[in-house]
Tab-separated table of C-alpha atoms and ligand atoms in Angstrom:
chain	number	residue	atom	x	y	z
A	1	MET	CA	-8.889	-16.499	17.575
A	2	LEU	CA	-6.170	-14.892	15.473
A	3	LEU	CA	-4.842	-11.485	16.490
A	4	ALA	CA	-3.230	-9.383	13.739
A	5	ILE	CA	-1.055	-6.329	14.314
A	6	GLU	CA	0.042	-3.723	11.773
A	7	THR	CA	2.604	-1.093	12.760
A	8	SER	CA	4.696	-0.624	9.618
A	9	CYS	CA	4.377	3.138	9.480
A	10	ASP	CA	2.210	5.726	11.221
A	11	GLU	CA	-0.995	3.719	11.664
A	12	THR	CA	-1.539	1.299	14.534
A	13	GLY	CA	-3.907	-1.419	13.344
A	14	VAL	CA	-5.250	-4.401	15.279
A	15	ALA	CA	-7.706	-7.038	14.064
A	16	LEU	CA	-9.286	-10.190	15.402
A	17	PHE	CA	-10.315	-13.148	13.214
A	18	ASN	CA	-12.026	-16.354	14.279
A	19	LEU	CA	-10.495	-19.659	13.253
A	20	GLU	CA	-12.929	-20.009	10.360
A	21	GLY	CA	-11.183	-16.985	8.845
A	22	ARG	CA	-13.971	-14.472	9.530
A	23	LEU	CA	-13.182	-10.966	10.724
A	24	VAL	CA	-14.549	-10.446	14.245
A	25	HIS	CA	-13.403	-6.886	15.015
A	26	SER	CA	-10.744	-4.359	14.054
A	27	LEU	CA	-9.475	-0.981	15.246
A	28	LEU	CA	-7.203	1.596	13.696
A	29	TYR	CA	-5.356	4.458	15.344
A	30	SER	CA	-4.042	7.084	12.937
A	31	GLN	CA	-1.133	9.405	13.730
A	32	VAL	CA	-1.749	11.663	10.720
A	33	ALA	CA	-2.485	14.752	12.844
A	34	LEU	CA	0.788	14.269	14.721
A	35	HIS	CA	2.942	14.245	11.565
A	36	SER	CA	0.954	16.729	9.493
A	37	PRO	CA	2.843	19.839	10.721
A	38	PHE	CA	6.106	18.270	9.448
A	39	GLY	CA	4.773	17.609	5.936
A	40	GLY	CA	5.673	13.925	6.246
A	41	ILE	CA	6.243	11.133	8.721
A	42	VAL	CA	8.888	11.596	11.399
A	43	PRO	CA	10.055	8.005	12.091
A	44	GLU	CA	11.088	8.600	15.703
A	45	ILE	CA	7.724	10.161	16.575
A	46	ALA	CA	5.929	7.327	14.763
A	47	SER	CA	7.647	4.518	16.679
A	48	ARG	CA	7.259	6.217	20.057
A	49	LYS	CA	3.538	6.673	19.420
A	50	GLN	CA	3.211	3.042	18.295
A	51	LEU	CA	4.722	1.999	21.628
A	52	GLU	CA	2.265	4.169	23.509
A	53	VAL	CA	-0.943	3.153	21.745
A	54	LEU	CA	-0.508	-0.509	20.741
A	55	HIS	CA	-1.164	-2.234	24.067
A	56	PRO	CA	-4.229	-0.136	25.006
A	57	LEU	CA	-5.577	-0.695	21.473
A	58	VAL	CA	-5.219	-4.500	21.755
A	59	LYS	CA	-6.937	-4.396	25.169
A	60	LYS	CA	-9.765	-2.317	23.690
A	61	LEU	CA	-10.096	-4.700	20.735
A	62	LEU	CA	-10.383	-7.754	22.981
A	63	ALA	CA	-12.802	-6.031	25.362
A	64	GLU	CA	-15.083	-4.835	22.562
A	65	ALA	CA	-15.078	-8.303	21.008
A	66	GLY	CA	-15.831	-9.909	24.394
A	67	ALA	CA	-12.575	-11.862	24.225
A	68	THR	CA	-9.631	-12.399	26.577
A	69	PRO	CA	-5.957	-13.233	25.870
A	70	LYS	CA	-6.838	-16.893	26.574
A	71	ASP	CA	-8.985	-16.934	23.428
A	72	LEU	CA	-5.958	-16.170	21.263
A	73	LYS	CA	-4.626	-19.229	19.432
A	74	VAL	CA	-2.286	-17.507	16.976
A	75	ILE	CA	-0.727	-14.058	16.722
A	76	SER	CA	0.553	-12.242	13.662
A	77	ALA	CA	2.321	-8.979	12.881
A	78	THR	CA	3.852	-7.170	9.926
A	79	LEU	CA	7.595	-7.878	9.707
A	80	GLY	CA	8.367	-5.440	6.874
A	81	PRO	CA	8.979	-3.490	4.762
A	82	GLY	CA	8.369	-0.232	6.590
A	83	LEU	CA	9.865	2.041	9.241
A	84	ILE	CA	12.117	-0.194	11.285
A	85	GLY	CA	11.296	1.416	14.655
A	86	SER	CA	7.545	1.139	14.097
A	87	LEU	CA	7.838	-2.435	12.798
A	88	LEU	CA	9.880	-3.482	15.830
A	89	VAL	CA	7.174	-2.279	18.214
A	90	GLY	CA	4.427	-4.435	16.641
A	91	ALA	CA	6.572	-7.481	15.914
A	92	THR	CA	8.215	-7.532	19.361
A	93	TYR	CA	4.828	-7.147	21.041
A	94	ALA	CA	3.441	-10.045	18.982
A	95	LYS	CA	6.466	-12.289	19.567
A	96	THR	CA	6.306	-11.600	23.315
A	97	LEU	CA	2.631	-12.561	23.422
A	98	SER	CA	3.407	-15.673	21.390
A	99	LEU	CA	6.042	-16.685	23.935
A	100	THR	CA	4.016	-15.902	27.042
A	101	LEU	CA	0.758	-17.447	25.769
A	102	GLY	CA	2.539	-20.379	24.126
A	103	ILE	CA	0.845	-19.802	20.753
A	104	PRO	CA	2.379	-19.665	17.246
A	105	PHE	CA	3.599	-16.447	15.652
A	106	ILE	CA	3.099	-15.576	11.980
A	107	GLY	CA	5.098	-12.756	10.363
A	108	VAL	CA	3.417	-11.063	7.388
A	109	ASP	CA	4.937	-9.110	4.527
A	110	HIS	CA	3.362	-5.668	4.252
A	111	LEU	CA	3.297	-5.437	0.452
A	112	SER	CA	1.781	-8.906	0.091
A	113	ALA	CA	-0.873	-7.941	2.644
A	114	HIS	CA	-1.780	-4.898	0.497
A	115	VAL	CA	-1.940	-6.883	-2.756
A	116	PHE	CA	-4.130	-9.684	-1.309
A	117	SER	CA	-6.387	-7.325	0.688
A	118	ILE	CA	-8.813	-7.444	-2.267
A	119	PHE	CA	-9.796	-11.013	-1.232
A	120	LEU	CA	-11.516	-9.623	1.858
A	121	GLU	CA	-14.122	-8.216	-0.519
A	122	LYS	CA	-13.871	-10.079	-3.828
A	123	GLU	CA	-12.495	-13.322	-5.206
A	124	VAL	CA	-9.887	-12.840	-7.927
A	125	GLU	CA	-8.707	-15.735	-10.046
A	126	PHE	CA	-4.963	-16.513	-10.070
A	127	PRO	CA	-2.727	-15.519	-11.785
A	128	PHE	CA	-3.241	-11.768	-11.691
A	129	LEU	CA	-1.167	-8.608	-11.967
A	130	GLY	CA	-0.847	-6.623	-8.743
A	131	LEU	CA	-0.005	-2.944	-8.798
A	132	LEU	CA	1.037	-1.792	-5.344
A	133	VAL	CA	1.050	1.979	-4.977
A	134	SER	CA	1.683	3.316	-1.502
A	135	GLY	CA	3.634	5.990	0.328
A	136	GLY	CA	6.772	3.880	0.535
A	137	HIS	CA	6.501	1.584	-2.494
A	138	THR	CA	5.466	1.393	-6.110
A	139	ALA	CA	5.752	-2.050	-7.648
A	140	LEU	CA	4.132	-4.286	-10.192
A	141	PHE	CA	3.791	-7.967	-9.249
A	142	LEU	CA	2.692	-11.203	-10.796
A	143	ALA	CA	0.627	-13.076	-8.214
A	144	THR	CA	0.305	-16.817	-8.779
A	145	ASP	CA	-0.746	-17.813	-5.242
A	146	PHE	CA	-1.097	-16.318	-1.766
A	147	ASP	CA	2.529	-17.107	-1.028
A	148	ARG	CA	3.850	-16.268	-4.485
A	149	LEU	CA	4.478	-12.736	-5.644
A	150	GLU	CA	7.057	-12.120	-8.333
A	151	LEU	CA	8.338	-8.622	-8.968
A	152	LEU	CA	7.849	-7.398	-12.553
A	153	GLY	CA	9.018	-3.831	-12.015
A	154	HIS	CA	9.364	-1.202	-9.335
A	155	THR	CA	10.192	2.431	-8.827
A	156	ARG	CA	13.799	3.402	-9.332
A	157	ASP	CA	13.464	6.341	-6.936
A	158	ASP	CA	10.391	7.850	-5.232
A	159	ALA	CA	7.173	5.918	-4.669
A	160	ALA	CA	3.975	7.334	-6.209
A	161	GLY	CA	2.529	8.257	-2.791
A	162	GLU	CA	5.853	9.788	-1.775
A	163	ALA	CA	5.713	11.984	-4.902
A	164	PHE	CA	2.197	13.118	-3.945
A	165	ASP	CA	3.414	13.870	-0.409
A	166	LYS	CA	6.545	15.748	-1.522
A	167	VAL	CA	4.728	17.831	-4.149
A	168	ALA	CA	2.033	18.673	-1.575
A	169	LYS	CA	4.732	19.782	0.858
A	170	LEU	CA	6.344	22.129	-1.658
A	171	LEU	CA	2.910	23.572	-2.455
A	172	GLY	CA	2.287	24.154	1.265
A	173	LEU	CA	-0.511	21.554	1.382
A	174	PRO	CA	-1.078	19.285	4.406
A	175	TYR	CA	0.172	15.706	4.852
A	176	PRO	CA	-0.876	13.221	3.491
A	177	GLY	CA	-0.457	14.872	0.132
A	178	GLY	CA	-2.510	12.469	-2.003
A	179	PRO	CA	-5.981	13.442	-0.794
A	180	ALA	CA	-5.002	17.149	-0.591
A	181	ILE	CA	-3.734	17.262	-4.195
A	182	SER	CA	-6.657	15.200	-5.437
A	183	LYS	CA	-9.162	17.611	-3.896
A	184	LEU	CA	-7.567	20.684	-5.497
A	185	ALA	CA	-7.183	18.830	-8.796
A	186	GLU	CA	-10.970	18.596	-9.113
A	187	LYS	CA	-11.064	22.329	-9.904
A	188	GLY	CA	-8.023	22.308	-12.195
A	189	ASP	CA	-7.278	21.819	-15.879
A	190	PRO	CA	-4.819	18.905	-16.268
A	191	ASP	CA	-3.598	20.233	-19.632
A	192	TYR	CA	-2.749	23.755	-18.428
A	193	TYR	CA	0.858	22.839	-17.590
A	194	GLU	CA	2.757	20.332	-19.666
A	195	LEU	CA	4.281	17.822	-17.257
A	196	PRO	CA	6.623	14.907	-18.073
A	197	ARG	CA	5.568	11.243	-17.934
A	198	PRO	CA	8.777	9.540	-16.681
A	199	LEU	CA	9.630	6.121	-18.170
A	200	LEU	CA	6.258	5.988	-19.927
A	201	THR	CA	7.751	4.609	-23.109
A	202	SER	CA	10.585	2.508	-21.646
A	203	GLN	CA	10.435	-1.194	-22.477
A	204	ASP	CA	10.760	-2.361	-18.869
A	205	LEU	CA	8.049	-2.205	-16.219
A	206	ASP	CA	9.885	0.180	-13.899
A	207	PHE	CA	8.645	3.531	-12.626
A	208	SER	CA	10.325	6.803	-11.705
A	209	PHE	CA	8.710	9.771	-9.995
A	210	SER	CA	11.544	11.908	-8.666
A	211	GLY	CA	12.073	13.694	-12.013
A	212	LEU	CA	8.414	14.681	-12.086
A	213	LYS	CA	8.716	16.042	-8.552
A	214	THR	CA	11.814	18.067	-9.511
A	215	PHE	CA	10.006	19.387	-12.604
A	216	VAL	CA	7.202	20.612	-10.327
A	217	LEU	CA	9.755	22.256	-8.035
A	218	HIS	CA	11.259	24.235	-10.946
A	219	LEU	CA	7.808	25.159	-12.233
A	220	VAL	CA	6.763	26.454	-8.810
A	221	LYS	CA	9.913	28.626	-8.645
A	222	LYS	CA	9.474	29.886	-12.208
A	223	GLU	CA	5.787	30.761	-11.881
A	224	GLY	CA	6.078	32.385	-8.437
A	225	GLU	CA	2.933	34.294	-7.505
A	226	GLY	CA	1.353	33.459	-10.854
A	227	LEU	CA	1.247	29.707	-10.147
A	228	LYS	CA	-2.149	28.149	-10.768
A	229	VAL	CA	-2.130	25.581	-7.986
A	230	GLU	CA	-5.337	23.792	-9.036
A	231	HIS	CA	-4.066	23.343	-12.595
A	232	LEU	CA	-0.721	22.076	-11.343
A	233	CYS	CA	-2.408	19.577	-9.002
A	234	ALA	CA	-4.621	18.341	-11.843
A	235	GLY	CA	-1.656	18.016	-14.218
A	236	PHE	CA	0.506	16.259	-11.637
A	237	GLU	CA	-2.235	13.826	-10.673
A	238	ARG	CA	-2.916	13.075	-14.348
A	239	ALA	CA	0.798	12.466	-15.064
A	240	VAL	CA	1.200	10.035	-12.130
A	241	CYS	CA	-2.025	8.174	-12.968
A	242	GLU	CA	-1.140	7.923	-16.644
A	243	VAL	CA	2.266	6.362	-15.943
A	244	LEU	CA	0.804	3.904	-13.413
A	245	VAL	CA	-2.002	2.838	-15.739
A	246	GLU	CA	0.003	2.632	-18.967
A	247	LYS	CA	2.816	0.626	-17.347
A	248	THR	CA	0.214	-1.836	-16.071
A	249	VAL	CA	-1.353	-2.010	-19.551
A	250	LYS	CA	2.137	-2.799	-20.866
A	251	ALA	CA	2.433	-5.673	-18.347
A	252	PHE	CA	-0.979	-6.962	-19.425
A	253	LYS	CA	0.119	-6.927	-23.069
A	254	LYS	CA	3.440	-8.635	-22.268
A	255	LEU	CA	2.012	-11.410	-20.078
A	256	GLY	CA	-1.563	-11.641	-21.395
A	257	ILE	CA	-3.041	-11.874	-17.900
A	258	PRO	CA	-6.422	-10.119	-18.008
A	259	ARG	CA	-6.826	-9.416	-14.261
A	260	VAL	CA	-5.304	-6.445	-12.434
A	261	VAL	CA	-5.519	-5.708	-8.711
A	262	VAL	CA	-4.565	-2.198	-7.594
A	263	ALA	CA	-3.729	-1.776	-3.896
A	264	GLY	CA	-2.046	0.551	-1.377
A	265	GLY	CA	-2.820	4.100	-0.260
A	266	VAL	CA	-2.681	5.698	-3.730
A	267	ALA	CA	-5.264	3.161	-4.965
A	268	ALA	CA	-7.771	5.297	-3.017
A	269	ASN	CA	-7.310	7.968	-5.708
A	270	LYS	CA	-10.545	8.610	-7.587
A	271	ARG	CA	-8.920	9.655	-10.887
A	272	LEU	CA	-6.663	6.579	-10.840
A	273	ARG	CA	-9.725	4.357	-10.435
A	274	GLU	CA	-11.605	6.093	-13.272
A	275	PHE	CA	-8.628	6.031	-15.604
A	276	PHE	CA	-7.918	2.335	-14.904
A	277	GLN	CA	-11.561	1.437	-15.486
A	278	LYS	CA	-11.572	3.237	-18.828
A	279	ARG	CA	-8.350	1.640	-20.072
A	280	ALA	CA	-9.386	-1.809	-18.790
A	281	GLU	CA	-12.556	-1.615	-20.887
A	282	GLU	CA	-10.613	-0.432	-23.944
A	283	GLU	CA	-7.898	-3.097	-23.622
A	284	GLY	CA	-10.037	-5.992	-22.387
A	285	PHE	CA	-8.926	-6.751	-18.844
A	286	SER	CA	-10.668	-6.608	-15.464
A	287	VAL	CA	-9.466	-4.253	-12.766
A	288	TYR	CA	-10.126	-4.712	-9.040
A	289	PHE	CA	-9.782	-2.076	-6.315
A	290	PRO	CA	-10.268	-2.702	-2.591
A	291	SER	CA	-12.578	-0.213	-0.856
A	292	THR	CA	-10.749	2.939	0.244
A	293	GLU	CA	-10.503	1.910	3.948
A	294	LEU	CA	-8.693	-1.255	2.881
A	295	CYS	CA	-6.302	0.635	0.580
A	296	THR	CA	-4.494	2.475	3.360
A	297	ASP	CA	-2.633	0.626	6.131
A	298	ASN	CA	-4.754	-1.602	8.357
A	299	ALA	CA	-4.481	-4.859	10.318
A	300	VAL	CA	-7.390	-6.585	8.554
A	301	MET	CA	-5.233	-7.278	5.509
A	302	VAL	CA	-2.485	-8.623	7.795
A	303	GLY	CA	-4.945	-10.932	9.530
A	304	PHE	CA	-6.279	-12.218	6.217
A	305	LEU	CA	-2.841	-13.261	4.973
A	306	ALA	CA	-1.855	-14.618	8.395
A	307	TYR	CA	-4.966	-16.796	8.327
A	308	LYS	CA	-3.935	-18.177	4.923
A	309	LYS	CA	-0.532	-19.053	6.409
A	310	TRP	CA	-2.151	-20.551	9.518
A	311	GLU	CA	-4.240	-22.840	7.296
A	312	ARG	CA	-0.978	-24.097	5.767
A	313	LYS	CA	0.630	-24.322	9.246
A	314	GLU	CA	3.263	-21.908	7.994
A	315	PHE	CA	4.520	-20.460	11.278
A	316	THR	CA	7.357	-17.980	11.657
A	317	PRO	CA	10.253	-18.585	14.050
A	318	LEU	CA	10.579	-15.942	16.757
A	319	SER	CA	14.122	-15.344	15.520
A	320	ALA	CA	12.742	-13.851	12.257
A	321	GLU	CA	13.816	-10.230	12.029
A	322	CYS	CA	11.974	-7.126	10.876
A	323	TYR	CA	13.123	-5.633	7.573
A	324	ALA	CA	12.925	-2.045	6.353
A	325	ARG	CA	13.276	-2.720	2.633
A	326	ALA	CA	11.227	-4.887	0.279
A	327	MET	CA	12.618	-8.336	-0.400
A	328	TYR	CA	11.418	-9.546	-3.778
A	329	LYS	CA	13.331	-11.095	-6.601
A	330	LEU	CA	12.834	-9.550	-10.020
A	331	ARG	CA	11.198	-12.056	-12.346
A	332	ALA	CA	13.316	-13.004	-15.345
A	333	SER	CA	11.441	-11.645	-18.378
A	334	ASN	CA	11.840	-14.848	-20.419
A	335	GLN	CA	10.555	-17.090	-17.660
A	336	ALA	CA	7.408	-19.012	-18.658
A	337	LEU	CA	4.334	-18.800	-16.445
B	401	LIG	O1	-0.478	2.311	1.928
B	401	LIG	P1	-0.357	3.550	2.723
B	401	LIG	O2	-1.459	3.876	3.703
B	401	LIG	O3	0.961	3.574	3.546
B	401	LIG	C1	2.152	3.022	3.094
B	401	LIG	O4	2.319	1.772	3.221
B	401	LIG	O5	2.968	3.806	2.554
B	401	LIG	O6	-0.176	4.753	1.672
B	401	LIG	C2	-0.068	6.092	2.081
B	401	LIG	C3	0.107	6.956	0.833
B	401	LIG	C4	0.463	8.411	1.126
B	401	LIG	O7	1.592	8.749	0.351
B	401	LIG	C5	-0.772	9.192	0.659
B	401	LIG	O8	-0.476	10.493	0.164
B	401	LIG	C6	-1.307	8.297	-0.422
B	401	LIG	O9	-1.098	6.981	0.066
B	401	LIG	N1	-2.742	8.516	-0.668
B	401	LIG	C7	-3.235	9.017	-1.832
B	401	LIG	C8	-4.642	9.143	-1.654
B	401	LIG	N2	-4.946	8.705	-0.395
B	401	LIG	C9	-3.768	8.319	0.192
B	401	LIG	N3	-2.617	9.363	-2.981
B	401	LIG	C10	-3.377	9.845	-3.979
B	401	LIG	N4	-4.710	10.033	-3.889
B	401	LIG	C11	-5.385	9.674	-2.751
B	401	LIG	N5	-6.705	9.854	-2.681
B	402	LIG	ZN1	1.079	0.295	3.323
């Protein structure tokens, strides 16, 4: 069996696959309640909790699946990007097991795992455009194979999920901010406040969300008691979704690839899904979203990609280090497909 471990942030995920590539069992431990009072993730708390819960969670996973460590033939873990302390817990645990059990180790890139998570539910033809929108990253990729992601554009400052979380914090809403803002937005009028759409018309495929966040901060101060929180949430959500969708439409028009996969925590957003669907129909491309449980961090997506690597016998040396920041090369715009 293949054991997959995900500890890039505040979720501890473990998953077990058989060697035909089928998911056998998975478990997820969420630390959201622990970080909620701080309005965001506290890295030191996150890594300490990872250390505490990972081993019992793996034991539980094996017990519930009726398996023992002897059944493990390969072990995988997320190497990055993410919170370095949290990553080190999962990767060191996996490497130690690899050494003691004498089985290969496979390191998985977190962003790739998000983008390819769609394959656990649907087949998508290569090449496709992958929009990754999470709490730590916002990037647009060209995917030509399971081991080939080229960066088309990325955020110059805050990630989309980070903007949701920061705006929620300044409105006194709980962490994670995305679902909280989205819920309030249902009752709001998105046109009540006029909010900026950063980089919407720029020629490149980059994003920027920190200006929008600062605009909200000034608006909150200016409006004071008179602030209509529901309207602001609706307007903010609409502005973020519009930029994400229109930049992806721009990539579709530039490259002519009529398949778009949207992944990562923010892909759970209902309005983003509706807006993408509408624009996809208008422009003539197909859009694919993983189910909401697969959008946020989990080990199933790690196991899926690790299995693909295992099939190619692409093992990772134990000397491979964890990395906090994404490591993708920007694709040259004149490069042919
Ligand atoms: O992918 P993920 O679980 O973790 C990272 O790798 O960062 O993404 C978490 C992010 C958080 O910023 C959270 O606010 C956002 O995803 N999120 C949402 C929604 N659900 C989660 N943002 C907007 N709308 C949602 N429904
Ligand atoms: Zn993630």
